[in-house]
């Protein structure tokens, strides 16, 4: 998806196809400067139907470099992607 708007309370608005959806973003305060409108983000569904936000940020592509955002999964997730 692509970032449309960034909030200071752990939420991003992300464009996925024709739809803009709110997305949970772990540790937004520490990474506020890398979340800019137009940046590409990699998302995963949360898998929990009770959560208000259905997607979670995993990585962001800034200037051709992938930056791991969600440290919960660590290298397990990165090795799965490649």
mmCIF file of C-alpha atoms in Angstrom:
data_model
loop_
_atom_site.group_PDB
_atom_site.id
_atom_site.type_symbol
_atom_site.label_atom_id
_atom_site.label_comp_id
_atom_site.label_asym_id
_atom_site.label_seq_id
_atom_site.Cartn_x
_atom_site.Cartn_y
_atom_site.Cartn_z
ATOM 1 C CA UNK A 1 0.000 0.000 0.000
ATOM 2 C CA UNK A 2 0.920 3.666 -0.071
ATOM 3 C CA UNK A 3 0.785 6.067 2.878
ATOM 4 C CA UNK A 4 -1.856 8.779 2.532
ATOM 5 C CA UNK A 5 -1.764 10.329 6.005
ATOM 6 C CA UNK A 6 0.135 9.774 9.247
ATOM 7 C CA UNK A 7 -1.303 10.274 12.721
ATOM 8 C CA UNK A 8 0.644 10.531 15.980
ATOM 9 C CA UNK A 9 -1.354 7.822 17.725
ATOM 10 C CA UNK A 10 -0.071 4.664 15.992
ATOM 11 C CA UNK A 11 -2.375 4.894 12.981
ATOM 12 C CA UNK A 12 -1.627 5.426 9.296
ATOM 13 C CA UNK A 13 -4.104 5.863 6.459
ATOM 14 C CA UNK A 14 -2.922 3.627 3.629
ATOM 15 C CA UNK A 15 -4.197 3.406 0.045
ATOM 16 C CA UNK A 16 -4.786 -0.220 -0.954
ATOM 17 C CA UNK A 17 -6.154 -0.323 -4.495
ATOM 18 C CA UNK A 18 -9.104 2.081 -4.603
ATOM 19 C CA UNK A 19 -9.653 2.011 -0.839
ATOM 20 C CA UNK A 20 -8.031 3.991 2.000
ATOM 21 C CA UNK A 21 -7.847 1.942 5.200
ATOM 22 C CA UNK A 22 -6.573 2.738 8.719
ATOM 23 C CA UNK A 23 -3.528 0.637 9.613
ATOM 24 C CA UNK A 24 -1.872 -0.083 12.965
ATOM 25 C CA UNK A 25 1.736 1.045 13.055
ATOM 26 C CA UNK A 26 3.947 -0.181 15.925
ATOM 27 C CA UNK A 27 6.266 2.364 17.535
ATOM 28 C CA UNK A 28 5.171 5.302 15.426
ATOM 29 C CA UNK A 29 6.818 7.932 17.650
ATOM 30 C CA UNK A 30 10.303 6.490 17.175
ATOM 31 C CA UNK A 31 9.901 6.309 13.410
ATOM 32 C CA UNK A 32 7.790 9.385 12.708
ATOM 33 C CA UNK A 33 10.242 10.809 10.155
ATOM 34 C CA UNK A 34 10.173 7.774 7.854
ATOM 35 C CA UNK A 35 6.389 7.759 7.467
ATOM 36 C CA UNK A 36 5.783 10.261 4.699
ATOM 37 C CA UNK A 37 2.843 10.424 2.308
ATOM 38 C CA UNK A 38 3.550 8.435 -0.844
ATOM 39 C CA UNK A 39 5.921 5.950 0.809
ATOM 40 C CA UNK A 40 5.254 2.286 0.067
ATOM 41 C CA UNK A 41 4.399 0.118 3.079
ATOM 42 C CA UNK A 42 4.076 -3.656 3.394
ATOM 43 C CA UNK A 43 1.081 -4.763 5.417
ATOM 44 C CA UNK A 44 -0.315 -7.979 6.841
ATOM 45 C CA UNK A 45 -3.844 -8.668 8.035
ATOM 46 C CA UNK A 46 -4.011 -8.902 11.807
ATOM 47 C CA UNK A 47 -6.091 -12.074 11.702
ATOM 48 C CA UNK A 48 -8.067 -11.000 14.761
ATOM 49 C CA UNK A 49 -11.697 -10.155 13.920
ATOM 50 C CA UNK A 50 -12.117 -8.258 17.215
ATOM 51 C CA UNK A 51 -9.413 -5.698 16.406
ATOM 52 C CA UNK A 52 -10.633 -2.376 15.075
ATOM 53 C CA UNK A 53 -7.680 -2.035 12.682
ATOM 54 C CA UNK A 54 -7.548 -5.002 10.317
ATOM 55 C CA UNK A 55 -3.989 -4.430 9.000
ATOM 56 C CA UNK A 56 -0.588 -3.997 10.611
ATOM 57 C CA UNK A 57 2.528 -2.352 9.130
ATOM 58 C CA UNK A 58 5.477 -4.713 8.640
ATOM 59 C CA UNK A 59 7.992 -2.845 6.451
ATOM 60 C CA UNK A 60 8.381 0.422 4.612
ATOM 61 C CA UNK A 61 10.220 1.050 1.355
ATOM 62 C CA UNK A 62 12.129 4.330 1.566
ATOM 63 C CA UNK A 63 14.348 5.310 -1.333
ATOM 64 C CA UNK A 64 14.702 1.685 -2.431
ATOM 65 C CA UNK A 65 15.598 0.368 1.037
ATOM 66 C CA UNK A 66 13.284 -1.898 3.029
ATOM 67 C CA UNK A 67 13.045 -0.930 6.693
ATOM 68 C CA UNK A 68 11.613 -3.438 9.194
ATOM 69 C CA UNK A 69 8.972 -1.642 11.245
ATOM 70 C CA UNK A 70 7.386 -4.413 13.264
ATOM 71 C CA UNK A 71 10.069 -6.075 15.426
ATOM 72 C CA UNK A 72 7.597 -8.669 16.707
ATOM 73 C CA UNK A 73 8.387 -11.182 13.999
ATOM 74 C CA UNK A 74 12.068 -10.463 13.432
ATOM 75 C CA UNK A 75 14.035 -12.413 10.849
ATOM 76 C CA UNK A 76 11.427 -15.199 10.627
ATOM 77 C CA UNK A 77 9.189 -12.910 8.588
ATOM 78 C CA UNK A 78 12.018 -11.525 6.443
ATOM 79 C CA UNK A 79 13.229 -14.977 5.456
ATOM 80 C CA UNK A 80 9.615 -15.904 4.557
ATOM 81 C CA UNK A 81 9.366 -12.896 2.224
ATOM 82 C CA UNK A 82 12.440 -13.946 0.269
#
